[in-house]
Amino acid sequence: MERLGGTSEEEDMEMDLEVKEEDDDDERSRTVVAAEEMGGGFFEEEAASSEQIHIHGMGGRRSRPKEEKERTKLRERHRRAITARILAGLRRHGNYNLRVRADINDVIAALAREAGWVVLPDGTTFPSRSSPSSSQVGKPAEASPLTVAVAPQTTPHLKGLSPAGGQISSGDNRQCRLKGVYTLPSAYDGQYRQGVIVGGERCNENFPLVVSCKETANEKQVIDLPQRIPERDFAGTPYVPVHVMLPLGVINTKCELVDLEGLMKQVRILKSINIDGVTVDCWWGIVEAHAPQEYNWHGYRRLFQIVRELKLKLQVVMSFHECGGNIGDDVCIPLPHWVAEIGRGNPDIFFTDREGRRNPECLSIGIDKERVLRGRTALEVYFDYMRSFRVEFDEFFEDGIISAVEVGLGPCGELRYPSYSVKNGWRYPGIGEFQCYDQYLIKSLRKAAEARGHSFWARGPENAGSYNSRPQETAFFCDGGDYDGYYGRFFLGWYSQLLVDHADRVLSLAKLAFEGTCIVAKISSVYWWYKTASHAAELTAGFYNPCNRDGYASIASMLKRHFVTLNLCSELRTSNQQAGFSEALADPEGLIWQVLNAAWDVSIPVASVNSFPCYDRDSYNKILENAKPLDDPDGRHLSSFTYLRLSPVLMEGCNFSEFERFVKRMHGEAVLDL
């Protein structure tokens, strides 16, 4: 029987339940492992029957009454039902790629990989920054309970670790949870970071651990807590303003400010650590909800007054997209009702994929100049909305309270096509699909093909796969595929240029509406499949950036013409921290630096916002390194950073302390860790 945790024979008698079922024709042995309780671990099975178990001879053969066998079968069915529900939840809510008949080993391996560990096929497990010894590779590891062994004179106090070695007090852990990883809460003394145990819960990631495992033939497995990697000192570095994005639902669909007292309390606390300002979405679907050119700014005016009273700066986002269909959305704010009504009669106002599926998240760029919105073009609708905002809040512009306006240019407010829409079935790391099949974009493609002299090119690629395909599974995106042929280069050039032209037109109008105010355009980071030749996920999103072409230089040049700041939506986790990076040949850091260089080469300011919430020091350090590159000969740095987003989790004690420390370092202040 394969044992989990590396227990001794005596401990096996207490921890493991061996089940033996006999059929008429043959015998099968089945092992049921009762998982150790580790702060709310995977399974809790009732104790084995107290009836006498007779052991015959040295072979250890056991016999049980028929009634006990029936109870064993019932327990086994109950265990399988629990397992099925756990696996279903992990697949559905955690995006775990688990086989249909996955077992506890598969789950532990998946969680270990998410924690940044390497799991070999034979079960050998080690941190990604270390490598297994030659004696470890190819043979099963001797399992043993996880214990901590450090020199007595430097041992930090570890909460929840019993003297017996390995039992964890659940009372210390209920407060801090993260999917799939259990962290031993510990006092940080400047030398060690938290220990991580796979298979249960995890405390907040103030000091994420990289551990090394040592094994001997007869000794228990030991985790060495390594010395913490020295941090770069940001004292005296350039001042980078920090803004905090307010919750999505701070203004409800009636344009009313929600939870005024709670919001004021949280913003006052943020003010106390010297953040520079807050950022808020001004939703088109709320303000112009019921009829064209009937704008309701009431709730936003009350919010802006609070920000002014607290003497904070305000960044606003002209959000021309819906909220509720993307990762991280916790409220639903659709497009205006009158726009949805038009869409029911003319669905081609929305982006459309090859199968004819519509995406109502935002308007297609194909109608920028089409008068299909009650006599107005999409560009006129955007301009009227921005002009109304500028007139309504003129005093906040004149007083300098509103320091920047970000203009929505597509789904999630980002300049891209909605190529990887979860609503249409996309799952990471699928390559996505081209979104150019509404009648207006097809018309544009036909004109471009005829102008090129090849009218038969007036079609989208027929061999580009589907949302969840991988590059090598398609004839279009595979190495040497059609993406780099004559037709492929024509189509991708047309597809990407439409996106640049759309941004060019909208930002021209924004400069008219908000003359004298900083304008910002947001660019997404489509980093999966970045290490392939085609960069398939970027191509379907509209970034013509294969390995032999810089797809971001033209975007940066366009932004330069309008003196617009580029806001880069950054993925902060490294490939060692994010499960699936190696599988998807992803390189978020490589993409970030390519976009930064494209922007800085034309001397435009670059701001940044994190893709996912972060609370740990490692992620903050990554932001800082990107914000203030080390030894840059030109002293380049980010113009500002927006933290996504204000939440109760951010305001918790240890999380908030880490955020305060981060703000100080972004401001170039010295920090002292006790």
JSON list of C-alpha atoms in Angstrom, two decimals, residues 270-432:
[
{"chain": "A", "resi": 270, "resn": "LEU", "atom": "CA", "xyz": [-6.38, 54.75, 3.14]},
{"chain": "A", "resi": 271, "resn": "LYS", "atom": "CA", "xyz": [-5.78, 58.46, 3.48]},
{"chain": "A", "resi": 272, "resn": "SER", "atom": "CA", "xyz": [-3.95, 57.82, 6.77]},
{"chain": "A", "resi": 273, "resn": "ILE", "atom": "CA", "xyz": [-1.24, 55.85, 4.93]},
{"chain": "A", "resi": 274, "resn": "ASN", "atom": "CA", "xyz": [-0.83, 58.63, 2.37]},
{"chain": "A", "resi": 275, "resn": "ILE", "atom": "CA", "xyz": [-2.29, 57.09, -0.77]},
{"chain": "A", "resi": 276, "resn": "ASP", "atom": "CA", "xyz": [-2.53, 59.70, -3.49]},
{"chain": "A", "resi": 277, "resn": "GLY", "atom": "CA", "xyz": [-6.10, 59.12, -4.62]},
{"chain": "A", "resi": 278, "resn": "VAL", "atom": "CA", "xyz": [-8.83, 56.76, -5.67]},
{"chain": "A", "resi": 279, "resn": "THR", "atom": "CA", "xyz": [-10.07, 55.49, -9.03]},
{"chain": "A", "resi": 280, "resn": "VAL", "atom": "CA", "xyz": [-13.71, 54.87, -9.90]},
{"chain": "A", "resi": 281, "resn": "ASP", "atom": "CA", "xyz": [-15.59, 53.48, -12.90]},
{"chain": "A", "resi": 282, "resn": "CYS", "atom": "CA", "xyz": [-18.26, 55.80, -14.35]},
{"chain": "A", "resi": 283, "resn": "TRP", "atom": "CA", "xyz": [-20.54, 53.21, -15.91]},
{"chain": "A", "resi": 284, "resn": "TRP", "atom": "CA", "xyz": [-22.29, 54.08, -19.16]},
{"chain": "A", "resi": 285, "resn": "GLY", "atom": "CA", "xyz": [-24.94, 51.50, -18.29]},
{"chain": "A", "resi": 286, "resn": "ILE", "atom": "CA", "xyz": [-25.82, 53.43, -15.11]},
{"chain": "A", "resi": 287, "resn": "VAL", "atom": "CA", "xyz": [-25.56, 57.05, -16.21]},
{"chain": "A", "resi": 288, "resn": "GLU", "atom": "CA", "xyz": [-27.32, 56.82, -19.60]},
{"chain": "A", "resi": 289, "resn": "ALA", "atom": "CA", "xyz": [-29.36, 53.75, -18.73]},
{"chain": "A", "resi": 290, "resn": "HIS", "atom": "CA", "xyz": [-32.87, 54.53, -19.92]},
{"chain": "A", "resi": 291, "resn": "ALA", "atom": "CA", "xyz": [-32.85, 56.94, -22.85]},
{"chain": "A", "resi": 292, "resn": "PRO", "atom": "CA", "xyz": [-30.30, 58.48, -25.21]},
{"chain": "A", "resi": 293, "resn": "GLN", "atom": "CA", "xyz": [-28.62, 61.64, -23.86]},
{"chain": "A", "resi": 294, "resn": "GLU", "atom": "CA", "xyz": [-30.47, 61.48, -20.53]},
{"chain": "A", "resi": 295, "resn": "TYR", "atom": "CA", "xyz": [-27.62, 61.41, -18.02]},
{"chain": "A", "resi": 296, "resn": "ASN", "atom": "CA", "xyz": [-27.88, 60.82, -14.27]},
{"chain": "A", "resi": 297, "resn": "TRP", "atom": "CA", "xyz": [-24.66, 61.72, -12.39]},
{"chain": "A", "resi": 298, "resn": "HIS", "atom": "CA", "xyz": [-26.21, 62.09, -8.92]},
{"chain": "A", "resi": 299, "resn": "GLY", "atom": "CA", "xyz": [-24.38, 59.29, -7.09]},
{"chain": "A", "resi": 300, "resn": "TYR", "atom": "CA", "xyz": [-21.05, 60.17, -8.65]},
{"chain": "A", "resi": 301, "resn": "ARG", "atom": "CA", "xyz": [-21.37, 63.81, -7.55]},
{"chain": "A", "resi": 302, "resn": "ARG", "atom": "CA", "xyz": [-21.83, 62.72, -3.92]},
{"chain": "A", "resi": 303, "resn": "LEU", "atom": "CA", "xyz": [-18.84, 60.40, -4.19]},
{"chain": "A", "resi": 304, "resn": "PHE", "atom": "CA", "xyz": [-16.63, 63.06, -5.71]},
{"chain": "A", "resi": 305, "resn": "GLN", "atom": "CA", "xyz": [-17.54, 65.48, -2.93]},
{"chain": "A", "resi": 306, "resn": "ILE", "atom": "CA", "xyz": [-16.33, 62.95, -0.34]},
{"chain": "A", "resi": 307, "resn": "VAL", "atom": "CA", "xyz": [-13.05, 62.51, -2.20]},
{"chain": "A", "resi": 308, "resn": "ARG", "atom": "CA", "xyz": [-12.59, 66.28, -2.30]},
{"chain": "A", "resi": 309, "resn": "GLU", "atom": "CA", "xyz": [-13.32, 66.61, 1.42]},
{"chain": "A", "resi": 310, "resn": "LEU", "atom": "CA", "xyz": [-10.61, 64.06, 2.16]},
{"chain": "A", "resi": 311, "resn": "LYS", "atom": "CA", "xyz": [-8.20, 65.98, -0.09]},
{"chain": "A", "resi": 312, "resn": "LEU", "atom": "CA", "xyz": [-7.47, 63.05, -2.36]},
{"chain": "A", "resi": 313, "resn": "LYS", "atom": "CA", "xyz": [-6.98, 62.99, -6.11]},
{"chain": "A", "resi": 314, "resn": "LEU", "atom": "CA", "xyz": [-9.53, 61.27, -8.33]},
{"chain": "A", "resi": 315, "resn": "GLN", "atom": "CA", "xyz": [-9.03, 59.20, -11.45]},
{"chain": "A", "resi": 316, "resn": "VAL", "atom": "CA", "xyz": [-12.19, 58.34, -13.38]},
{"chain": "A", "resi": 317, "resn": "VAL", "atom": "CA", "xyz": [-12.82, 55.66, -15.98]},
{"chain": "A", "resi": 318, "resn": "MET", "atom": "CA", "xyz": [-15.24, 56.20, -18.83]},
{"chain": "A", "resi": 319, "resn": "SER", "atom": "CA", "xyz": [-16.55, 52.61, -18.77]},
{"chain": "A", "resi": 320, "resn": "PHE", "atom": "CA", "xyz": [-18.34, 51.92, -22.04]},
{"chain": "A", "resi": 321, "resn": "HIS", "atom": "CA", "xyz": [-18.48, 48.16, -21.39]},
{"chain": "A", "resi": 322, "resn": "GLU", "atom": "CA", "xyz": [-20.68, 45.97, -19.23]},
{"chain": "A", "resi": 323, "resn": "CYS", "atom": "CA", "xyz": [-19.68, 44.60, -15.85]},
{"chain": "A", "resi": 324, "resn": "GLY", "atom": "CA", "xyz": [-20.46, 41.10, -14.69]},
{"chain": "A", "resi": 325, "resn": "GLY", "atom": "CA", "xyz": [-19.05, 38.68, -17.24]},
{"chain": "A", "resi": 326, "resn": "ASN", "atom": "CA", "xyz": [-15.35, 38.68, -16.42]},
{"chain": "A", "resi": 327, "resn": "ILE", "atom": "CA", "xyz": [-13.06, 37.30, -13.73]},
{"chain": "A", "resi": 328, "resn": "GLY", "atom": "CA", "xyz": [-13.27, 39.46, -10.61]},
{"chain": "A", "resi": 329, "resn": "ASP", "atom": "CA", "xyz": [-16.66, 40.99, -11.44]},
{"chain": "A", "resi": 330, "resn": "ASP", "atom": "CA", "xyz": [-18.92, 40.75, -8.40]},
{"chain": "A", "resi": 331, "resn": "VAL", "atom": "CA", "xyz": [-21.76, 42.97, -9.62]},
{"chain": "A", "resi": 332, "resn": "CYS", "atom": "CA", "xyz": [-23.76, 43.12, -12.84]},
{"chain": "A", "resi": 333, "resn": "ILE", "atom": "CA", "xyz": [-23.98, 46.38, -14.78]},
{"chain": "A", "resi": 334, "resn": "PRO", "atom": "CA", "xyz": [-25.18, 45.81, -18.37]},
{"chain": "A", "resi": 335, "resn": "LEU", "atom": "CA", "xyz": [-25.00, 48.26, -21.24]},
{"chain": "A", "resi": 336, "resn": "PRO", "atom": "CA", "xyz": [-27.81, 50.87, -21.33]},
{"chain": "A", "resi": 337, "resn": "HIS", "atom": "CA", "xyz": [-31.29, 49.40, -21.76]},
{"chain": "A", "resi": 338, "resn": "TRP", "atom": "CA", "xyz": [-31.93, 51.34, -24.93]},
{"chain": "A", "resi": 339, "resn": "VAL", "atom": "CA", "xyz": [-28.72, 49.95, -26.46]},
{"chain": "A", "resi": 340, "resn": "ALA", "atom": "CA", "xyz": [-29.75, 46.41, -25.56]},
{"chain": "A", "resi": 341, "resn": "GLU", "atom": "CA", "xyz": [-33.11, 47.05, -27.22]},
{"chain": "A", "resi": 342, "resn": "ILE", "atom": "CA", "xyz": [-31.37, 48.14, -30.43]},
{"chain": "A", "resi": 343, "resn": "GLY", "atom": "CA", "xyz": [-29.19, 45.05, -30.21]},
{"chain": "A", "resi": 344, "resn": "ARG", "atom": "CA", "xyz": [-32.19, 42.75, -30.14]},
{"chain": "A", "resi": 345, "resn": "GLY", "atom": "CA", "xyz": [-33.26, 44.11, -33.50]},
{"chain": "A", "resi": 346, "resn": "ASN", "atom": "CA", "xyz": [-29.75, 44.48, -34.90]},
{"chain": "A", "resi": 347, "resn": "PRO", "atom": "CA", "xyz": [-27.34, 42.08, -33.13]},
{"chain": "A", "resi": 348, "resn": "ASP", "atom": "CA", "xyz": [-24.56, 43.07, -35.50]},
{"chain": "A", "resi": 349, "resn": "ILE", "atom": "CA", "xyz": [-23.83, 46.07, -33.29]},
{"chain": "A", "resi": 350, "resn": "PHE", "atom": "CA", "xyz": [-21.98, 43.58, -31.06]},
{"chain": "A", "resi": 351, "resn": "PHE", "atom": "CA", "xyz": [-18.78, 41.65, -31.69]},
{"chain": "A", "resi": 352, "resn": "THR", "atom": "CA", "xyz": [-19.46, 38.26, -33.30]},
{"chain": "A", "resi": 353, "resn": "ASP", "atom": "CA", "xyz": [-17.36, 35.10, -33.60]},
{"chain": "A", "resi": 354, "resn": "ARG", "atom": "CA", "xyz": [-17.18, 32.61, -36.46]},
{"chain": "A", "resi": 355, "resn": "GLU", "atom": "CA", "xyz": [-20.12, 30.58, -35.14]},
{"chain": "A", "resi": 356, "resn": "GLY", "atom": "CA", "xyz": [-22.33, 33.68, -34.96]},
{"chain": "A", "resi": 357, "resn": "ARG", "atom": "CA", "xyz": [-22.21, 34.04, -31.17]},
{"chain": "A", "resi": 358, "resn": "ARG", "atom": "CA", "xyz": [-22.69, 37.64, -30.12]},
{"chain": "A", "resi": 359, "resn": "ASN", "atom": "CA", "xyz": [-20.82, 39.33, -27.29]},
{"chain": "A", "resi": 360, "resn": "PRO", "atom": "CA", "xyz": [-22.92, 42.10, -25.69]},
{"chain": "A", "resi": 361, "resn": "GLU", "atom": "CA", "xyz": [-20.07, 43.20, -23.44]},
{"chain": "A", "resi": 362, "resn": "CYS", "atom": "CA", "xyz": [-19.36, 46.25, -25.58]},
{"chain": "A", "resi": 363, "resn": "LEU", "atom": "CA", "xyz": [-20.15, 47.70, -29.00]},
{"chain": "A", "resi": 364, "resn": "SER", "atom": "CA", "xyz": [-18.36, 46.45, -32.08]},
{"chain": "A", "resi": 365, "resn": "ILE", "atom": "CA", "xyz": [-15.78, 48.83, -33.50]},
{"chain": "A", "resi": 366, "resn": "GLY", "atom": "CA", "xyz": [-17.52, 48.19, -36.81]},
{"chain": "A", "resi": 367, "resn": "ILE", "atom": "CA", "xyz": [-20.22, 50.73, -35.91]},
{"chain": "A", "resi": 368, "resn": "ASP", "atom": "CA", "xyz": [-17.86, 53.57, -34.96]},
{"chain": "A", "resi": 369, "resn": "LYS", "atom": "CA", "xyz": [-19.15, 55.48, -38.01]},
{"chain": "A", "resi": 370, "resn": "GLU", "atom": "CA", "xyz": [-22.51, 53.77, -38.54]},
{"chain": "A", "resi": 371, "resn": "ARG", "atom": "CA", "xyz": [-25.65, 55.68, -37.49]},
{"chain": "A", "resi": 372, "resn": "VAL", "atom": "CA", "xyz": [-27.38, 52.72, -35.89]},
{"chain": "A", "resi": 373, "resn": "LEU", "atom": "CA", "xyz": [-27.80, 54.07, -32.32]},
{"chain": "A", "resi": 374, "resn": "ARG", "atom": "CA", "xyz": [-30.98, 56.10, -32.62]},
{"chain": "A", "resi": 375, "resn": "GLY", "atom": "CA", "xyz": [-29.45, 58.29, -35.31]},
{"chain": "A", "resi": 376, "resn": "ARG", "atom": "CA", "xyz": [-26.00, 58.52, -33.74]},
{"chain": "A", "resi": 377, "resn": "THR", "atom": "CA", "xyz": [-22.77, 56.68, -34.43]},
{"chain": "A", "resi": 378, "resn": "ALA", "atom": "CA", "xyz": [-20.91, 54.93, -31.65]},
{"chain": "A", "resi": 379, "resn": "LEU", "atom": "CA", "xyz": [-18.27, 57.65, -31.72]},
{"chain": "A", "resi": 380, "resn": "GLU", "atom": "CA", "xyz": [-20.93, 60.33, -31.24]},
{"chain": "A", "resi": 381, "resn": "VAL", "atom": "CA", "xyz": [-22.43, 58.40, -28.34]},
{"chain": "A", "resi": 382, "resn": "TYR", "atom": "CA", "xyz": [-19.02, 58.18, -26.63]},
{"chain": "A", "resi": 383, "resn": "PHE", "atom": "CA", "xyz": [-18.28, 61.85, -27.20]},
{"chain": "A", "resi": 384, "resn": "ASP", "atom": "CA", "xyz": [-21.67, 63.05, -25.94]},
{"chain": "A", "resi": 385, "resn": "TYR", "atom": "CA", "xyz": [-21.18, 61.00, -22.76]},
{"chain": "A", "resi": 386, "resn": "MET", "atom": "CA", "xyz": [-17.68, 62.37, -22.13]},
{"chain": "A", "resi": 387, "resn": "ARG", "atom": "CA", "xyz": [-18.77, 65.94, -22.83]},
{"chain": "A", "resi": 388, "resn": "SER", "atom": "CA", "xyz": [-21.69, 65.58, -20.39]},
{"chain": "A", "resi": 389, "resn": "PHE", "atom": "CA", "xyz": [-19.28, 64.36, -17.71]},
{"chain": "A", "resi": 390, "resn": "ARG", "atom": "CA", "xyz": [-16.89, 67.27, -18.32]},
{"chain": "A", "resi": 391, "resn": "VAL", "atom": "CA", "xyz": [-19.68, 69.84, -18.02]},
{"chain": "A", "resi": 392, "resn": "GLU", "atom": "CA", "xyz": [-21.26, 68.19, -14.96]},
{"chain": "A", "resi": 393, "resn": "PHE", "atom": "CA", "xyz": [-18.02, 68.08, -12.98]},
{"chain": "A", "resi": 394, "resn": "ASP", "atom": "CA", "xyz": [-16.35, 71.23, -14.25]},
{"chain": "A", "resi": 395, "resn": "GLU", "atom": "CA", "xyz": [-15.51, 72.42, -10.71]},
{"chain": "A", "resi": 396, "resn": "PHE", "atom": "CA", "xyz": [-13.61, 69.19, -9.96]},
{"chain": "A", "resi": 397, "resn": "PHE", "atom": "CA", "xyz": [-11.55, 69.65, -13.11]},
{"chain": "A", "resi": 398, "resn": "GLU", "atom": "CA", "xyz": [-10.85, 73.30, -12.34]},
{"chain": "A", "resi": 399, "resn": "ASP", "atom": "CA", "xyz": [-9.79, 72.49, -8.76]},
{"chain": "A", "resi": 400, "resn": "GLY", "atom": "CA", "xyz": [-7.50, 69.70, -9.93]},
{"chain": "A", "resi": 401, "resn": "ILE", "atom": "CA", "xyz": [-9.40, 67.02, -7.99]},
{"chain": "A", "resi": 402, "resn": "ILE", "atom": "CA", "xyz": [-9.85, 64.95, -11.17]},
{"chain": "A", "resi": 403, "resn": "SER", "atom": "CA", "xyz": [-6.26, 64.26, -12.14]},
{"chain": "A", "resi": 404, "resn": "ALA", "atom": "CA", "xyz": [-6.78, 61.78, -14.98]},
{"chain": "A", "resi": 405, "resn": "VAL", "atom": "CA", "xyz": [-9.49, 60.30, -17.20]},
{"chain": "A", "resi": 406, "resn": "GLU", "atom": "CA", "xyz": [-9.15, 56.76, -18.53]},
{"chain": "A", "resi": 407, "resn": "VAL", "atom": "CA", "xyz": [-11.21, 56.17, -21.67]},
{"chain": "A", "resi": 408, "resn": "GLY", "atom": "CA", "xyz": [-12.71, 52.74, -22.24]},
{"chain": "A", "resi": 409, "resn": "LEU", "atom": "CA", "xyz": [-11.71, 51.28, -25.59]},
{"chain": "A", "resi": 410, "resn": "GLY", "atom": "CA", "xyz": [-13.19, 47.79, -25.47]},
{"chain": "A", "resi": 411, "resn": "PRO", "atom": "CA", "xyz": [-14.04, 44.85, -23.18]},
{"chain": "A", "resi": 412, "resn": "CYS", "atom": "CA", "xyz": [-13.00, 45.51, -19.56]},
{"chain": "A", "resi": 413, "resn": "GLY", "atom": "CA", "xyz": [-12.18, 49.03, -20.77]},
{"chain": "A", "resi": 414, "resn": "GLU", "atom": "CA", "xyz": [-9.09, 47.64, -22.52]},
{"chain": "A", "resi": 415, "resn": "LEU", "atom": "CA", "xyz": [-7.94, 48.16, -26.10]},
{"chain": "A", "resi": 416, "resn": "ARG", "atom": "CA", "xyz": [-8.55, 44.65, -27.48]},
{"chain": "A", "resi": 417, "resn": "TYR", "atom": "CA", "xyz": [-11.17, 42.38, -29.01]},
{"chain": "A", "resi": 418, "resn": "PRO", "atom": "CA", "xyz": [-13.25, 40.21, -26.64]},
{"chain": "A", "resi": 419, "resn": "SER", "atom": "CA", "xyz": [-11.44, 37.13, -27.96]},
{"chain": "A", "resi": 420, "resn": "TYR", "atom": "CA", "xyz": [-11.27, 35.24, -24.68]},
{"chain": "A", "resi": 421, "resn": "SER", "atom": "CA", "xyz": [-14.78, 35.66, -23.34]},
{"chain": "A", "resi": 422, "resn": "VAL", "atom": "CA", "xyz": [-15.75, 33.33, -20.50]},
{"chain": "A", "resi": 423, "resn": "LYS", "atom": "CA", "xyz": [-19.40, 33.72, -21.55]},
{"chain": "A", "resi": 424, "resn": "ASN", "atom": "CA", "xyz": [-18.60, 32.12, -24.90]},
{"chain": "A", "resi": 425, "resn": "GLY", "atom": "CA", "xyz": [-16.88, 29.17, -23.24]},
{"chain": "A", "resi": 426, "resn": "TRP", "atom": "CA", "xyz": [-13.26, 30.30, -23.16]},
{"chain": "A", "resi": 427, "resn": "ARG", "atom": "CA", "xyz": [-11.03, 28.85, -20.45]},
{"chain": "A", "resi": 428, "resn": "TYR", "atom": "CA", "xyz": [-7.38, 29.62, -19.78]},
{"chain": "A", "resi": 429, "resn": "PRO", "atom": "CA", "xyz": [-5.11, 28.97, -21.63]},
{"chain": "A", "resi": 430, "resn": "GLY", "atom": "CA", "xyz": [-7.23, 28.77, -24.78]},
{"chain": "A", "resi": 431, "resn": "ILE", "atom": "CA", "xyz": [-6.08, 30.83, -27.75]},
{"chain": "A", "resi": 432, "resn": "GLY", "atom": "CA", "xyz": [-9.47, 32.51, -28.17]}
]
